[in-house]
Backbone as ProteinMPNN parsed JSONL, in Angstrom:
{"seq_chain_A": "XXXXXXXXXXXXXXXXXXXXXXXXXXXXXXXXXXXXXXXXXXXXXXXXXXXXXXXXXXXXXXXXXXXXXXXXXXXXXXXXXXXXXXXXXXXXXXXXXXXXXXXXXXXXXXXXXXXXXXX", "coords_chain_A": {"N_chain_A": [[-4.589, 24.504, 9.061], [-2.137, 23.191, 8.531], [-1.341, 24.551, 6.328], [0.859, 26.22, 5.655], [3.033, 24.56, 5.817], [5.01, 22.012, 4.228], [4.106, 18.708, 3.36], [5.652, 15.902, 4.998], [5.528, 13.288, 4.16], [3.459, 11.1, 2.2], [0.792, 8.704, 1.95], [-1.049, 5.58, 1.826], [-3.979, 4.451, 3.508], [-4.905, 1.405, 4.859], [-6.667, -1.719, 5.392], [-6.653, -5.15, 6.483], [-8.043, -7.166, 4.14], [-8.319, -9.769, 3.431], [-7.01, -12.988, 4.189], [-4.615, -15.293, 2.964], [-3.194, -18.42, 1.866], [0.125, -19.057, 0.845], [2.189, -21.279, -0.21], [3.889, -22.32, 2.623], [3.291, -20.147, 4.134], [1.165, -17.617, 5.554], [-0.42, -14.978, 4.002], [-1.388, -11.502, 3.56], [-4.062, -9.725, 2.021], [-4.622, -6.425, 1.175], [-7.018, -3.798, 1.601], [-7.591, -0.631, 0.354], [-8.504, 2.164, 2.234], [-8.316, 4.88, 2.471], [-6.401, 7.979, 2.659], [-3.19, 9.049, 3.915], [-1.33, 11.633, 5.487], [1.768, 12.88, 6.455], [2.81, 15.351, 8.606], [5.103, 18.012, 9.438], [6.144, 19.119, 12.739], [4.458, 21.849, 14.336], [5.743, 23.421, 16.173], [9.075, 23.993, 17.43], [10.935, 21.137, 18.229], [8.694, 19.637, 18.741], [6.478, 16.833, 18.113], [5.931, 15.161, 14.976], [2.88, 15.095, 13.036], [0.166, 12.971, 11.998], [-2.194, 12.897, 9.519], [-5.267, 11.498, 8.751], [-7.435, 10.548, 6.21], [-10.397, 9.044, 5.586], [-12.006, 7.357, 3.001], [-13.781, 5.32, 2.7], [-15.386, 2.581, 4.448], [-15.04, -0.727, 5.744], [-17.673, -3.101, 5.279], [-19.861, -5.026, 7.392], [-17.97, -5.567, 9.352], [-16.743, -6.7, 12.412], [-15.778, -5.912, 15.716], [-12.561, -4.484, 16.751], [-10.976, -2.371, 14.333], [-8.1, -2.713, 12.592], [-5.774, -0.536, 11.275], [-3.46, 0.096, 8.629], [-0.648, 1.927, 7.499], [0.799, 2.622, 4.467], [3.53, 4.109, 3.474], [4.5, 6.387, 0.905], [7.236, 6.987, 0.601], [8.507, 4.715, 1.646], [7.661, 2.777, -0.181], [8.949, 3.719, -2.49], [11.633, 3.364, -1.777], [11.726, 0.566, -1.582], [11.212, -0.104, -4.263], [13.454, 0.993, -5.521], [15.477, -0.612, -4.464], [14.831, -3.069, -5.56], [15.253, -2.748, -8.251], [17.154, -3.555, -11.171], [17.193, -6.265, -11.027], [15.663, -7.317, -13.051], [16.071, -8.983, -16.088], [17.97, -7.521, -18.694], [17.509, -8.055, -21.424], [14.803, -8.59, -21.686], [13.324, -6.306, -21.296], [12.16, -4.753, -23.385], [9.9, -6.17, -24.166], [7.934, -5.637, -22.325], [6.992, -3.075, -22.535], [4.461, -2.293, -23.472], [2.647, -2.818, -21.494], [0.494, -1.518, -18.9], [1.62, 0.997, -16.539], [2.728, 0.153, -13.18], [0.404, 0.316, -10.427], [0.185, 3.172, -8.31], [-0.332, 2.785, -5.607], [0.155, -0.027, -4.837], [-0.386, -3.228, -3.265], [1.804, -4.538, -0.727], [2.221, -7.246, -0.572], [1.994, -9.85, -2.971], [-0.994, -10.6, -4.765], [-2.884, -13.64, -4.747], [-2.87, -15.776, -7.601], [-5.375, -16.892, -9.96], [-7.688, -16.659, -8.39], [-10.396, -16.29, -8.982], [-12.838, -17.952, -11.014], [-12.422, -20.632, -10.686], [-13.359, -24.041, -10.994], [-15.738, -26.156, -9.463], [-15.206, -29.428, -8.169]], "CA_chain_A": [[-3.661, 24.244, 10.135], [-0.839, 22.842, 7.963], [-1.276, 25.157, 5.001], [2.154, 26.801, 5.363], [4.045, 23.509, 5.821], [5.001, 21.002, 3.174], [4.026, 17.398, 4.011], [6.871, 15.098, 5.039], [5.293, 12.053, 3.411], [2.066, 10.749, 1.927], [0.636, 7.27, 1.815], [-2.418, 5.074, 1.786], [-4.458, 3.787, 4.711], [-5.515, 0.15, 4.425], [-6.937, -2.754, 6.385], [-6.538, -6.49, 5.902], [-9.326, -7.571, 3.57], [-8.363, -11.217, 3.257], [-5.777, -13.742, 4.434], [-4.535, -16.438, 2.059], [-1.999, -19.253, 1.968], [1.036, -19.174, -0.288], [3.179, -22.212, 0.317], [3.717, -22.544, 4.056], [3.087, -18.877, 4.826], [-0.108, -16.915, 5.407], [-0.199, -13.603, 3.556], [-2.547, -10.616, 3.657], [-4.454, -8.842, 0.917], [-5.051, -5.185, 1.802], [-8.003, -2.95, 0.926], [-7.328, 0.777, 0.631], [-9.648, 2.865, 2.81], [-8.145, 6.327, 2.381], [-5.069, 8.561, 2.491], [-2.51, 9.559, 5.107], [-0.328, 12.669, 5.24], [2.607, 13.137, 7.62], [3.147, 16.774, 8.658], [6.105, 18.374, 10.455], [5.626, 19.765, 13.943], [4.253, 23.296, 14.246], [6.694, 24.097, 17.059], [10.4, 23.376, 17.479], [11.051, 20.061, 19.196], [7.445, 18.892, 18.853], [6.424, 15.627, 17.281], [5.181, 15.304, 13.727], [1.507, 14.603, 13.136], [-0.338, 12.196, 10.865], [-3.588, 13.21, 9.195], [-5.867, 10.365, 8.039], [-8.727, 10.809, 5.559], [-11.0, 7.784, 5.159], [-13.001, 7.485, 1.941], [-14.713, 4.204, 2.783], [-15.218, 1.705, 5.602], [-15.484, -2.083, 5.415], [-19.002, -3.45, 5.784], [-19.971, -6.27, 8.154], [-16.774, -5.792, 10.165], [-17.048, -6.709, 13.836], [-14.598, -5.771, 16.561], [-11.658, -3.376, 16.408], [-10.466, -2.331, 12.962], [-6.682, -2.372, 12.594], [-5.402, 0.175, 10.055], [-2.043, 0.101, 8.271], [-0.271, 3.018, 6.599], [1.889, 2.311, 3.55], [4.062, 5.412, 3.073], [5.082, 6.461, -0.439], [8.697, 6.968, 0.685], [8.921, 3.327, 1.841], [7.451, 2.084, -1.451], [9.996, 4.142, -3.416], [12.873, 2.713, -1.363], [11.632, -0.84, -1.965], [11.327, -0.19, -5.714], [14.839, 1.27, -5.881], [16.281, -1.765, -4.096], [14.527, -4.217, -6.42], [15.635, -2.48, -9.634], [18.392, -4.206, -11.549], [17.002, -7.706, -11.043], [15.011, -7.714, -14.305], [17.045, -9.16, -17.169], [17.932, -6.423, -19.648], [17.017, -8.437, -22.746], [13.347, -8.711, -21.696], [12.656, -5.042, -20.998], [11.382, -4.27, -24.517], [8.645, -6.907, -24.283], [6.969, -5.194, -21.332], [6.702, -1.655, -22.68], [3.057, -2.054, -23.776], [1.81, -3.019, -20.317], [0.286, -0.277, -18.14], [2.55, 1.13, -15.415], [2.154, -0.366, -11.932], [-0.384, 1.278, -9.663], [0.98, 3.905, -7.328], [-0.559, 2.228, -4.284], [-0.027, -1.467, -4.945], [-0.137, -3.903, -1.992], [3.178, -4.989, -0.582], [2.246, -8.667, -0.842], [1.283, -10.125, -4.224], [-2.285, -11.274, -4.656], [-2.802, -14.972, -5.346], [-3.397, -15.901, -8.951], [-6.46, -17.86, -10.125], [-8.655, -16.514, -7.305], [-11.746, -16.434, -9.51], [-12.944, -18.791, -12.193], [-12.169, -22.038, -10.396], [-14.541, -24.885, -11.104], [-15.865, -27.149, -8.394], [-15.026, -30.814, -8.635]], "C_chain_A": [[-2.262, 23.994, 9.581], [-0.601, 23.527, 6.627], [0.12, 25.672, 4.666], [3.254, 25.741, 5.283], [3.899, 22.592, 4.62], [4.939, 19.633, 3.857], [5.36, 16.656, 3.945], [6.731, 13.841, 4.198], [3.796, 11.894, 3.189], [1.992, 9.242, 1.763], [-0.82, 6.884, 1.751], [-2.721, 4.362, 3.087], [-5.215, 2.547, 4.257], [-5.83, -0.728, 5.634], [-6.772, -4.103, 5.693], [-7.922, -6.91, 5.434], [-9.457, -9.086, 3.536], [-7.006, -11.793, 3.61], [-5.792, -14.947, 3.504], [-3.214, -17.16, 2.248], [-1.184, -19.162, 0.69], [2.193, -20.018, 0.207], [2.874, -22.482, 1.779], [3.436, -21.265, 4.826], [1.689, -18.326, 4.563], [0.199, -15.47, 5.056], [-1.504, -12.829, 3.642], [-2.792, -9.902, 2.342], [-5.086, -7.616, 1.569], [-6.073, -4.463, 0.942], [-7.73, -1.504, 1.336], [-8.604, 1.461, 1.113], [-9.531, 4.377, 2.668], [-6.69, 6.724, 2.245], [-4.514, 9.007, 3.84], [-1.484, 10.598, 4.672], [0.43, 12.911, 6.536], [3.093, 14.58, 7.547], [4.234, 17.02, 9.688], [5.43, 19.051, 11.644], [5.469, 21.263, 13.712], [5.224, 24.065, 15.134], [7.997, 23.301, 17.129], [10.426, 22.303, 18.565], [9.779, 19.255, 19.387], [7.465, 17.668, 17.953], [5.601, 15.892, 16.021], [3.786, 14.711, 13.906], [1.13, 13.862, 11.857], [-1.817, 12.501, 10.713], [-4.131, 12.057, 8.349], [-7.222, 10.783, 7.499], [-9.259, 9.479, 5.043], [-12.08, 8.06, 4.124], [-14.084, 6.426, 2.052], [-14.429, 3.418, 4.052], [-15.686, 0.312, 5.209], [-16.858, -2.369, 6.019], [-18.929, -4.796, 6.502], [-18.715, -6.585, 8.949], [-17.167, -5.712, 11.628], [-15.75, -6.617, 14.615], [-13.727, -4.616, 16.115], [-11.149, -3.498, 14.973], [-9.021, -1.858, 13.007], [-6.324, -1.757, 11.25], [-3.892, 0.143, 9.877], [-1.795, 1.273, 7.341], [0.928, 2.56, 5.785], [2.38, 3.64, 2.989], [4.689, 5.334, 1.697], [6.597, 6.362, -0.388], [9.214, 5.544, 0.879], [8.749, 2.534, 0.556], [8.529, 2.45, -2.452], [11.318, 3.486, -3.063], [12.864, 1.251, -1.762], [11.786, -1.01, -3.464], [12.76, 0.054, -6.156], [15.723, 0.076, -5.572], [16.045, -2.935, -5.034], [14.9, -3.972, -7.874], [16.966, -3.16, -9.925], [18.268, -5.714, -11.577], [16.346, -8.192, -12.326], [16.074, -7.875, -15.382], [16.871, -8.083, -18.232], [17.302, -6.832, -20.975], [15.496, -8.524, -22.812], [12.626, -7.385, -21.527], [11.775, -4.554, -22.142], [10.031, -4.948, -24.645], [7.566, -6.345, -23.363], [6.571, -3.738, -21.488], [5.222, -1.367, -22.918], [2.149, -2.231, -22.565], [1.634, -1.701, -19.577], [1.282, -0.207, -16.985], [1.915, 0.587, -14.142], [1.406, 0.73, -11.191], [0.49, 1.923, -8.603], [0.854, 3.274, -5.943], [-0.813, 0.73, -4.372], [0.27, -2.113, -3.595], [1.3, -4.401, -1.924], [3.303, -6.495, -0.777], [1.491, -8.922, -2.137], [-0.021, -10.868, -3.96], [-2.169, -12.66, -5.281], [-3.433, -14.974, -6.733], [-4.526, -16.939, -8.945], [-7.454, -17.813, -8.965], [-10.066, -16.803, -7.802], [-11.721, -17.37, -10.716], [-12.621, -20.251, -11.932], [-13.468, -22.824, -10.519], [-14.552, -25.88, -9.955], [-15.733, -28.544, -8.979], [-15.9, -31.752, -7.852]], "O_chain_A": [[-1.291, 24.535, 10.111], [0.272, 23.104, 5.87], [0.54, 25.578, 3.513], [4.317, 26.013, 4.726], [2.809, 22.421, 4.072], [5.648, 19.412, 4.838], [6.1, 16.767, 2.967], [7.7, 13.38, 3.594], [2.979, 12.479, 3.901], [2.991, 8.584, 1.474], [-1.707, 7.73, 1.639], [-1.844, 3.749, 3.696], [-6.068, 2.625, 3.373], [-5.328, -0.51, 6.736], [-6.755, -4.183, 4.465], [-8.857, -7.0, 6.23], [-10.562, -9.625, 3.603], [-5.974, -11.169, 3.363], [-6.84, -15.552, 3.275], [-2.238, -16.584, 2.729], [-1.732, -19.187, -0.412], [3.061, -19.547, 0.942], [1.748, -22.828, 2.137], [3.35, -21.294, 6.054], [1.11, -18.537, 3.498], [0.988, -14.814, 5.736], [-2.581, -13.408, 3.779], [-1.855, -9.521, 1.64], [-5.974, -7.743, 2.412], [-6.01, -4.505, -0.286], [-7.648, -1.194, 2.524], [-9.654, 1.353, 0.479], [-10.537, 5.084, 2.737], [-5.853, 5.946, 1.788], [-5.259, 9.3, 4.774], [-0.85, 10.463, 3.625], [-0.174, 13.121, 7.587], [3.708, 14.989, 6.562], [4.294, 16.325, 10.702], [4.285, 19.496, 11.554], [6.252, 21.872, 12.982], [5.499, 25.237, 14.878], [8.011, 22.09, 16.912], [9.987, 22.541, 19.691], [9.786, 18.273, 20.13], [8.368, 17.499, 17.133], [4.701, 16.731, 16.009], [3.549, 13.92, 14.82], [1.695, 14.095, 10.789], [-2.591, 12.379, 11.662], [-3.524, 11.683, 7.346], [-8.059, 11.309, 8.234], [-8.653, 8.857, 4.17], [-12.961, 8.892, 4.34], [-15.192, 6.617, 1.55], [-13.369, 3.565, 4.66], [-16.626, 0.175, 4.425], [-17.165, -1.933, 7.129], [-18.036, -5.601, 6.241], [-18.423, -7.755, 9.197], [-17.844, -4.772, 12.044], [-14.736, -7.187, 14.211], [-14.094, -3.858, 15.218], [-10.924, -4.6, 14.473], [-8.748, -0.729, 13.413], [-6.538, -2.372, 10.206], [-3.14, 0.161, 10.852], [-2.629, 1.583, 6.49], [1.949, 2.159, 6.342], [1.728, 4.233, 2.129], [5.333, 4.342, 1.354], [7.195, 5.716, -1.248], [10.26, 5.196, 0.331], [9.596, 1.704, 0.227], [8.989, 1.585, -3.198], [12.059, 3.086, -3.96], [13.878, 0.734, -2.231], [12.427, -1.962, -3.908], [13.239, -0.61, -7.075], [16.635, -0.226, -6.342], [16.961, -3.719, -5.282], [14.868, -4.911, -8.67], [17.801, -3.319, -9.035], [19.154, -6.388, -12.101], [16.46, -9.371, -12.66], [16.901, -6.981, -15.565], [15.747, -7.769, -18.624], [16.619, -6.018, -21.597], [14.943, -8.53, -23.912], [11.398, -7.354, -21.611], [10.717, -3.982, -21.88], [9.098, -4.352, -25.184], [6.381, -6.567, -23.613], [5.862, -3.212, -20.63], [4.766, -0.273, -22.588], [0.987, -1.828, -22.61], [2.523, -0.85, -19.614], [1.74, -1.242, -16.502], [0.69, 0.56, -14.03], [1.727, 1.913, -11.309], [1.411, 1.304, -8.07], [1.826, 3.232, -5.19], [-1.897, 0.269, -4.014], [1.1, -1.599, -2.846], [1.929, -4.652, -2.952], [4.383, -6.98, -1.114], [0.464, -8.291, -2.389], [-0.115, -11.669, -3.031], [-1.429, -12.837, -6.249], [-4.403, -14.263, -6.994], [-4.616, -17.762, -8.033], [-8.009, -18.849, -8.599], [-10.841, -17.48, -7.127], [-10.682, -17.544, -11.354], [-12.552, -21.038, -12.876], [-14.543, -22.324, -10.186], [-13.509, -26.379, -9.533], [-16.1, -28.799, -10.126], [-15.888, -32.958, -8.098]]}, "name": "protein", "num_of_chains": 1, "seq": "XXXXXXXXXXXXXXXXXXXXXXXXXXXXXXXXXXXXXXXXXXXXXXXXXXXXXXXXXXXXXXXXXXXXXXXXXXXXXXXXXXXXXXXXXXXXXXXXXXXXXXXXXXXXXXXXXXXXXXX"}
């Protein structure tokens, strides 16, 4: 159907897997369920379409499942805006770390989630 067209954007489809507190705010941790592709309209003046491919579904989920699409173009814009904040003198220390994942969540995951001891 869209073979002759080039996609307008690509992204990941996710759902909220967990809510957690960070300070006074509640944040979400997202689980990736699949991919999304935004295609241009086949006819002039028509609306673009979004194709969703799900690779997995959450288990034991009850009720409606709300899906979120994180577009690659939005992630690139956010990364471009945040560049320049890292101090230049520290850049050499981080060269050995693996590059960030292409589809990282927009909210940071809480640290020390696992390995806590009960008191």
